Tab-separated table of C-alpha atoms in Angstrom:
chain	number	residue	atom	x	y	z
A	820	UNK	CA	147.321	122.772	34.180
A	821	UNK	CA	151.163	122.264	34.661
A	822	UNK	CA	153.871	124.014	33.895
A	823	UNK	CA	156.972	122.262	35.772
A	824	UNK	CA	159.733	122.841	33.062
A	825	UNK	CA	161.966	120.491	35.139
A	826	UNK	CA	162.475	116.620	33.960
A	827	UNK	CA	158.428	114.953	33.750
A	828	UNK	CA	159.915	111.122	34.160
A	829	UNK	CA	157.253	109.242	31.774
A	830	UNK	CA	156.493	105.201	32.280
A	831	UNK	CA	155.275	103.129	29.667
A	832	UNK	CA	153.601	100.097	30.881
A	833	UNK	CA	154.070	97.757	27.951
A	834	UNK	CA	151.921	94.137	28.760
A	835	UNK	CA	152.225	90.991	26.188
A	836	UNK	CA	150.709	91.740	22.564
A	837	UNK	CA	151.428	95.173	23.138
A	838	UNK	CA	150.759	97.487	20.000
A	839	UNK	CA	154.395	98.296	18.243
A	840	UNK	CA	153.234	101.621	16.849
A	841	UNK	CA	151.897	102.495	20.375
A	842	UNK	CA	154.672	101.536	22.404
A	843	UNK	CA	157.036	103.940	20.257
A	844	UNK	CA	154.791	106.888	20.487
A	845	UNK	CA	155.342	108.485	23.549
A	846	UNK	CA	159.496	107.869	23.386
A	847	UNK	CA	159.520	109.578	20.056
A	848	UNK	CA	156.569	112.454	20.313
A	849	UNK	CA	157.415	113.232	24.296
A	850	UNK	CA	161.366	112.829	23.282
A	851	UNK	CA	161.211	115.524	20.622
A	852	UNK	CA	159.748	117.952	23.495
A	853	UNK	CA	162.523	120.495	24.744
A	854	UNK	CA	162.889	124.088	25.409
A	855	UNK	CA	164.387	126.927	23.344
A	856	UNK	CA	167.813	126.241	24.334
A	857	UNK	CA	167.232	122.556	23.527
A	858	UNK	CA	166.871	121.254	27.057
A	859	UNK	CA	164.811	117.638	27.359
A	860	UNK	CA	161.365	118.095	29.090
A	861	UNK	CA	160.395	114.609	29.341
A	862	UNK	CA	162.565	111.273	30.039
A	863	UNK	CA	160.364	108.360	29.165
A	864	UNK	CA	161.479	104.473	29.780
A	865	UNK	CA	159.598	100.981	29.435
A	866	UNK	CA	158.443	98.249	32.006
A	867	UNK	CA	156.733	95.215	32.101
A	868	UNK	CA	155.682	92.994	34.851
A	869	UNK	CA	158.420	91.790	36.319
A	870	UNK	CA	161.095	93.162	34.136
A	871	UNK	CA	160.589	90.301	31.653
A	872	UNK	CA	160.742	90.302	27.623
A	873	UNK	CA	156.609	90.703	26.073
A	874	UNK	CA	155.978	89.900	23.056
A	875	UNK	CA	154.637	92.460	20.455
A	876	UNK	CA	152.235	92.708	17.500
A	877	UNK	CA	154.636	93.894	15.037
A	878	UNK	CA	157.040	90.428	15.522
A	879	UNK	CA	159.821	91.687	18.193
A	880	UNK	CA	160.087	90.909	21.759
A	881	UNK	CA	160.297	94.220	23.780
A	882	UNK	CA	162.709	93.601	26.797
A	883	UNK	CA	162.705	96.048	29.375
A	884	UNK	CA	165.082	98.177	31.736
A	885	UNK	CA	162.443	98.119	34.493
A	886	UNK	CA	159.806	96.020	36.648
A	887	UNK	CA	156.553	97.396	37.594
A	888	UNK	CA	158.969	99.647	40.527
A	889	UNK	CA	159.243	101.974	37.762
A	890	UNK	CA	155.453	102.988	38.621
A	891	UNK	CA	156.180	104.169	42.216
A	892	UNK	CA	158.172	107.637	40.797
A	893	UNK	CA	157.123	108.031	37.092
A	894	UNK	CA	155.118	111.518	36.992
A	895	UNK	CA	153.085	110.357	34.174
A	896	UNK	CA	151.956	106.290	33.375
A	897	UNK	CA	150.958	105.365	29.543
A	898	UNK	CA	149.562	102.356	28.635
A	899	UNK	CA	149.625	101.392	24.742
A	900	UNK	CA	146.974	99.407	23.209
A	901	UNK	CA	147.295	95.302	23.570
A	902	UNK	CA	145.912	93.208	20.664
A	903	UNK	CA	144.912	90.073	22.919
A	904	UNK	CA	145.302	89.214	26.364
A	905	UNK	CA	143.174	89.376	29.285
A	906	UNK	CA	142.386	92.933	29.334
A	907	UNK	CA	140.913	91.635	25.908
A	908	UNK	CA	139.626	88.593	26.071
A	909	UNK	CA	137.381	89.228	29.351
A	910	UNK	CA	137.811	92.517	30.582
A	911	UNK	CA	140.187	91.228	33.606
A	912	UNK	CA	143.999	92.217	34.269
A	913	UNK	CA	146.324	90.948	36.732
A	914	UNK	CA	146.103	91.801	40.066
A	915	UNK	CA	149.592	93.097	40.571
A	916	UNK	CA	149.673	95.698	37.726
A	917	UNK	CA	145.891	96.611	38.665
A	918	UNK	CA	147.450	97.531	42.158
A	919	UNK	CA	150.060	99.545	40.654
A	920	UNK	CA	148.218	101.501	38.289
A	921	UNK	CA	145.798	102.488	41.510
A	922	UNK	CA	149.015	103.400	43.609
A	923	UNK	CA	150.601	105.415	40.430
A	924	UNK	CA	147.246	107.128	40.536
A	925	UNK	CA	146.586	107.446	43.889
A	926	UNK	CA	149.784	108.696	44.678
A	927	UNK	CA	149.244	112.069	41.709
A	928	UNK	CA	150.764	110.230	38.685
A	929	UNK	CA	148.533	111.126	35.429
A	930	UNK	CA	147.498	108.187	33.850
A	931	UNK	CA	147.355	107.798	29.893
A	932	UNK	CA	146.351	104.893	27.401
A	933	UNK	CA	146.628	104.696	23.453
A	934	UNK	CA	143.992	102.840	21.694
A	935	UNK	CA	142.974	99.311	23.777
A	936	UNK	CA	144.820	100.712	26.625
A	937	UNK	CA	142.041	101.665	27.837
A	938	UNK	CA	140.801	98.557	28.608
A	939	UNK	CA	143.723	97.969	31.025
A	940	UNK	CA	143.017	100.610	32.769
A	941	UNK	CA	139.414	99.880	33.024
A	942	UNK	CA	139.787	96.860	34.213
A	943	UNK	CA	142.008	98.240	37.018
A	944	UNK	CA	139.047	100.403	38.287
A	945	UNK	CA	140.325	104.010	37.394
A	946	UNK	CA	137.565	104.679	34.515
A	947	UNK	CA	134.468	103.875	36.133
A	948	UNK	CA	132.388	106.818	36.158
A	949	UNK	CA	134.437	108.768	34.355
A	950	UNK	CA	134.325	109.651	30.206
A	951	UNK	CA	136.701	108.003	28.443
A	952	UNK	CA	137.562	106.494	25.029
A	953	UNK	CA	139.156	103.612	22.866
A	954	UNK	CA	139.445	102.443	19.358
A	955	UNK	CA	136.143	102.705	17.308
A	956	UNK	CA	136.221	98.978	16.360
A	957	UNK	CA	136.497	98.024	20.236
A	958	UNK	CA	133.853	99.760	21.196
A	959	UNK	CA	130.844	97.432	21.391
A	960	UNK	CA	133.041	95.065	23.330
A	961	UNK	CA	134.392	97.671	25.626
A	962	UNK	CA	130.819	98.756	26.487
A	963	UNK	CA	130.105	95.001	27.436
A	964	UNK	CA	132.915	94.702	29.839
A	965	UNK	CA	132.814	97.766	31.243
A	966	UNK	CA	129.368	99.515	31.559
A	967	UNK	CA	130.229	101.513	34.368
A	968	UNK	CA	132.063	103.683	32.359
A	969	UNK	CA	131.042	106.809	29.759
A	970	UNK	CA	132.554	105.844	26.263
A	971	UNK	CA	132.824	108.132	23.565
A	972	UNK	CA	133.969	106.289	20.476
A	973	UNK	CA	133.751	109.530	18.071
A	974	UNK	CA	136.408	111.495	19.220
A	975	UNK	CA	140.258	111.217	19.334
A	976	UNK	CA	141.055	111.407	22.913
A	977	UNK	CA	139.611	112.373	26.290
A	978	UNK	CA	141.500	114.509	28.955
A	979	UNK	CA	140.208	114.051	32.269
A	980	UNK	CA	142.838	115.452	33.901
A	981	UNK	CA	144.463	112.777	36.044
A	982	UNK	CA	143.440	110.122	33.618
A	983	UNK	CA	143.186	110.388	29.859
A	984	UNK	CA	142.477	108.098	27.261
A	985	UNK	CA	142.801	108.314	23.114
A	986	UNK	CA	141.938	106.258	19.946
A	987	UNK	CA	143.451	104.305	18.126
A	988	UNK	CA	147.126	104.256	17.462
A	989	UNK	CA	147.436	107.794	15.519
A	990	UNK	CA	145.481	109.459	18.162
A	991	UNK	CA	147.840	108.577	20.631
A	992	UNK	CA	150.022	111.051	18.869
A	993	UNK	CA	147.240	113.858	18.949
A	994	UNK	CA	147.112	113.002	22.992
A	995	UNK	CA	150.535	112.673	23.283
A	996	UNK	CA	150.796	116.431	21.643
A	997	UNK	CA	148.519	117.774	23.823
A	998	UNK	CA	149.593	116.715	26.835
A	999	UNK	CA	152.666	118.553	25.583
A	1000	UNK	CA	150.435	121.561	24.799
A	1001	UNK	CA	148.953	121.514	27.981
A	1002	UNK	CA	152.375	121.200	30.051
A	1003	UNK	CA	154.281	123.689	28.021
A	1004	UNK	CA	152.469	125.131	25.870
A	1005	UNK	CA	151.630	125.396	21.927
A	1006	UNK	CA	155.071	126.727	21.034
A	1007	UNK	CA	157.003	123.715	22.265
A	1008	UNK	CA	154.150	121.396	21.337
A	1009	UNK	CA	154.346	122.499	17.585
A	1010	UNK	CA	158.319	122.089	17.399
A	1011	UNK	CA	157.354	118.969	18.637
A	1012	UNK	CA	154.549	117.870	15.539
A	1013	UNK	CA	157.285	119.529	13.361
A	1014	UNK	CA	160.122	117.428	14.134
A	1015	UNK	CA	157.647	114.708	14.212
A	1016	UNK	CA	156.240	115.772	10.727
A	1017	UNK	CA	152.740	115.158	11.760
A	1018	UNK	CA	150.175	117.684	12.380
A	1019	UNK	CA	149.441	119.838	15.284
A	1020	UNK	CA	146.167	119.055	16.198
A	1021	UNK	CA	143.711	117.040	13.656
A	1022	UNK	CA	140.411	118.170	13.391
A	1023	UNK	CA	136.997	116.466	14.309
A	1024	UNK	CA	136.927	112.600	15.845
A	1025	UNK	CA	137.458	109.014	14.911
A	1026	UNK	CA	134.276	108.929	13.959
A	1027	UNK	CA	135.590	110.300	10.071
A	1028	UNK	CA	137.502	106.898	9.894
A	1029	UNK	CA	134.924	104.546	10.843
A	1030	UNK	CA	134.255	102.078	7.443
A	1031	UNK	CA	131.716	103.019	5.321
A	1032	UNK	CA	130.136	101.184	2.647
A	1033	UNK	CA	130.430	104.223	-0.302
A	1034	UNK	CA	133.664	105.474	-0.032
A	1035	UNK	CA	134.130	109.989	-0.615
A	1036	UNK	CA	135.028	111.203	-3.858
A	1037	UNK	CA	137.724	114.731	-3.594
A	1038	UNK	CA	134.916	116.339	-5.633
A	1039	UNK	CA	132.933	116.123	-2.895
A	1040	UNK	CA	134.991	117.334	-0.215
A	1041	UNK	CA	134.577	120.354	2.053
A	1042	UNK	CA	138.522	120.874	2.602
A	1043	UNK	CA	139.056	123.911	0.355
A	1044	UNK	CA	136.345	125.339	1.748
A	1045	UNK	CA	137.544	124.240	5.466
A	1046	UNK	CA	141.184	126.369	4.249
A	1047	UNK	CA	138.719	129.224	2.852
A	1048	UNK	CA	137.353	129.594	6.325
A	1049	UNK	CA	140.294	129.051	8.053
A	1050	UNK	CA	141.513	132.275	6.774
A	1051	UNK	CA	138.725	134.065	7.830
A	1052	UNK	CA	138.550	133.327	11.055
A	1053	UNK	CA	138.252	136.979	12.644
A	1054	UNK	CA	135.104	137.728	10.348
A	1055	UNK	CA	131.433	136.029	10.700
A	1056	UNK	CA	131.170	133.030	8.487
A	1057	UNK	CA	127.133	131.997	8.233
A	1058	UNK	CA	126.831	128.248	7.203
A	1059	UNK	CA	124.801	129.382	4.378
A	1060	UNK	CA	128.265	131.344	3.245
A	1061	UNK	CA	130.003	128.181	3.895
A	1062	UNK	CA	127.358	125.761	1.844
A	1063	UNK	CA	127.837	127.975	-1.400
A	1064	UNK	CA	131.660	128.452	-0.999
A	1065	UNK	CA	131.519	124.674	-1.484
A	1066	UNK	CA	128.730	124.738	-4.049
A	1067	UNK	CA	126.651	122.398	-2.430
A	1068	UNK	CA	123.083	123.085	-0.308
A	1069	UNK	CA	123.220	123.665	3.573
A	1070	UNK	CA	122.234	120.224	3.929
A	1071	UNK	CA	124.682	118.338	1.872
A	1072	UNK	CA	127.347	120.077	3.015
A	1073	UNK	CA	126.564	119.767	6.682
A	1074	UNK	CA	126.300	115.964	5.897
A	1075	UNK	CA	129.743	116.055	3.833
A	1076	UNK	CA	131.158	118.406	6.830
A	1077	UNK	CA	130.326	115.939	9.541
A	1078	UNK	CA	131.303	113.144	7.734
A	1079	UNK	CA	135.079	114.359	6.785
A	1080	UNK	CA	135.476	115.455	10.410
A	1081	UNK	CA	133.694	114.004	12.779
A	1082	UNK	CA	131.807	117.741	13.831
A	1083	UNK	CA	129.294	120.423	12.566
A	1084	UNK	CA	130.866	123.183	10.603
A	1085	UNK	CA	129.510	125.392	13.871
A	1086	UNK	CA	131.780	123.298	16.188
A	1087	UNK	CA	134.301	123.128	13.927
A	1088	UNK	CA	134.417	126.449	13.632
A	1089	UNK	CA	134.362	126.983	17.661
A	1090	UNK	CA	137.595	124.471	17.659
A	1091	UNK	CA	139.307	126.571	15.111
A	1092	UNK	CA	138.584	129.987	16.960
A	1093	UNK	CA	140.073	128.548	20.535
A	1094	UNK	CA	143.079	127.229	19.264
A	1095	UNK	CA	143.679	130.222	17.404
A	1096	UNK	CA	142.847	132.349	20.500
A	1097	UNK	CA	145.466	130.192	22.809
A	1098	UNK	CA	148.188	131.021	19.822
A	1099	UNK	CA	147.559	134.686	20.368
A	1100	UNK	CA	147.708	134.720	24.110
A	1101	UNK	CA	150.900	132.912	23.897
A	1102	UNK	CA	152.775	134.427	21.113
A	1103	UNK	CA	151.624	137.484	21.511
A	1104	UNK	CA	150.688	141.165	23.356
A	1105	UNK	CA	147.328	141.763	22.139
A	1106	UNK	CA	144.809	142.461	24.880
A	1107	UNK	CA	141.836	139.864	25.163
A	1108	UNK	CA	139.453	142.146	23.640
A	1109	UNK	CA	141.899	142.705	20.840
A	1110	UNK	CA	142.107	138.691	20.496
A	1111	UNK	CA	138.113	138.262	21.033
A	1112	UNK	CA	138.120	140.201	17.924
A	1113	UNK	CA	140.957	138.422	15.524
A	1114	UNK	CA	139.671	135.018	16.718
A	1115	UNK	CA	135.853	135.854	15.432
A	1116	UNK	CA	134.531	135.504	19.111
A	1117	UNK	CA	133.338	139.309	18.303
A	1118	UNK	CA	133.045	139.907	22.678
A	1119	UNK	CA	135.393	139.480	25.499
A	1120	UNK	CA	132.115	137.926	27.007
A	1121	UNK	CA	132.012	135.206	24.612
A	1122	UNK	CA	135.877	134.232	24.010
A	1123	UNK	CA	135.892	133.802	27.983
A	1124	UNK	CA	132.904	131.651	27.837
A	1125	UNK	CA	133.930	129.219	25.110
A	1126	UNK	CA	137.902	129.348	25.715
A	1127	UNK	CA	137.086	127.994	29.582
A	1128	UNK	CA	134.505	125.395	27.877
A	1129	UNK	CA	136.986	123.909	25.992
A	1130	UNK	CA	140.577	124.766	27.356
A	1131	UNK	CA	139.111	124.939	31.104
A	1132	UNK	CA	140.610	128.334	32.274
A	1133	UNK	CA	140.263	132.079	31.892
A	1134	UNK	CA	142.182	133.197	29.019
A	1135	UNK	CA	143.907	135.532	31.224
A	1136	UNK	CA	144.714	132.903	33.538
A	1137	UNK	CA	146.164	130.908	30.508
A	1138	UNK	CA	148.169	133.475	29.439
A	1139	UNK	CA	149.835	133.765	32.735
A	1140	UNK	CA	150.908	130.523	32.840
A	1141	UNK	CA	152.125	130.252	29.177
A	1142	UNK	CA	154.023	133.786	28.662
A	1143	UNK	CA	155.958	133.564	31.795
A	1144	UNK	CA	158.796	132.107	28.961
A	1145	UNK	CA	157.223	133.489	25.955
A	1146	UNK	CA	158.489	131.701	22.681
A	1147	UNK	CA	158.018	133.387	19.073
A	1148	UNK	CA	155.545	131.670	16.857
A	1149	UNK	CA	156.012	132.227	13.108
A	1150	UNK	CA	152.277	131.674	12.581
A	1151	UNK	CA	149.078	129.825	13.563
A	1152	UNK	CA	149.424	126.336	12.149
């Protein structure tokens, strides 16, 4: 987990056919970043191979301030998605940016991609073995070019740490946001979505906006009864509870659940809890029984258990790295 509040110097490797939604994403979402007193946290800039103009997807060339150079000191590499190219085409990349992205790597730099950057930095070696993830559509294709590593095409993005990887385009604000979250925490990571206008966090995977042949009516939805249970987060909510809030039998509305988000209404529930939990710790004094008991975890036992499942530390450990400069929070978003 880091916490450096100093300047995080952020490269964007931008290659020809480059996605224009994904190139703009991390200037804009790590650019609205600061601290209370309005301080940047994050200075992101652009290369390309050689410094030269690349063309884009959305009809502009993109001409850079900076050769591949800029990879030798950037703290943090992102690579947005490409609609064609090599990387594309047959799973290969030039040898001089695959050397760079290893030395970024090798050298401590994280490493990022939105949507079909992925498969740039697969080809370059650094997600064999490892879990990772790309836009639903590319799937198959990734799988066939790269077998070596562990897709997961349902979900919106995959931290691993020193590499992570997100859907497509949209998710690359969700990763973008957490990396944010996980730097500085959720206060300065929800100004951030704010000024963005955007979400927080977005519940379930990509696997809710995968085509399907009969498209959901709001009649059948489950998002009322998502909100009902939302506020009611601190008391035990059976799935039986949840199934007649929405009028519907357990197993339509499990089926309607997953669908609309991408989870079961018990994980979904467990996501809900532990982001609510890291709010508390942040924003506030409780103890961690106190916040075992407003989240619905019910034991200390149990909110240690999932909170280090899915946030990867104690919760007192969290909380000492997050209310060092504690930041009011009006409310949980």
């Amino acid at each position: 987990m880091r916490n450096n509040r100093a300047m995080h110097r952020i490269a964007v490797l931008a290659l020809d056919d480059v996605v224009g939604l994904d190139l703009g994403t991390p200037a804009q979402v790590f650019g609205t970043a600061r601290t209370g007193d309005l301080t940047p946290l994050y200075r992101v800039e652009v290369c390309t191979p050689g410094a030269r103009p690349i063309r884009s997807t959305a009809g502009f060339q993109v001409v850079p301030d900076h050769g591949l150079e800029l990879l030798d000191s950037a703290n943090t590499v992102i690579v947005p998605g490409i609609h064609d190219g090599p990387p594309l085409t047959d799973g290969t990349l030039d040898a001089s940016v695959a050397a760079a992205l290893r030395a970024a790597h090798d050298r401590g730099a994280r490493i990022m991609s939105i949507c079909t950057g992925a498969f740039v930095l697969a080809a370059a070696g650094l997600l064999d073995g490892r879990r990772a993830t790309t836009h639903w559509a590319y799937a198959d294709r990734f799988r066939r070019f790269h077998p070596h590593v562990d897709l997961d095409p349902d979900v919106l993005f995959v931290d691993g740490g020193d590499v992570l990887t997100s859907a497509g385009v949209a998710a690359g604000i969700d990763l973008c946001l957490h990396v944010i979250r996980t730097d500085h925490g959720s206060a300065v990571a929800n100004r951030s979505a704010r000024r963005c206008v955007v979400p927080p966090w977005r519940e379930g995977g990509q696997s809710q906006y995968i085509e399907r042949p009969v498209p959901r009516t709001a009649e059948t939805g489950t998002a009322a009864t998502r909100e009902w249970a939302r506020q009611r987060l601190h008391e035990p909510v059976a799935l039986r509870e949840l199934a007649a809030h929405a009028r519907m039998s357990v197993r339509t509305f499990t089926r309607h659940f997953r669908s609309e988000t991408g989870l079961s209404p018990a994980q979904w529930l467990l996501q809900q809890r532990t982001e609510h939990a890291r709010l508390l710790l942040e924003t506030t004094d409780l103890t961690v029984d106190q916040i075992a008991r407003h989240a619905g975890f019910g034991t200390t036992a149990a909110l240690r258990q999932h909170f280090h499942s899915r946030v990867g530390v104690a919760p007192t450990a969290y909380r000492r790295t997050f209310r060092r400069t504690p930041e009011p929070v009006a409310s949980r978003p």
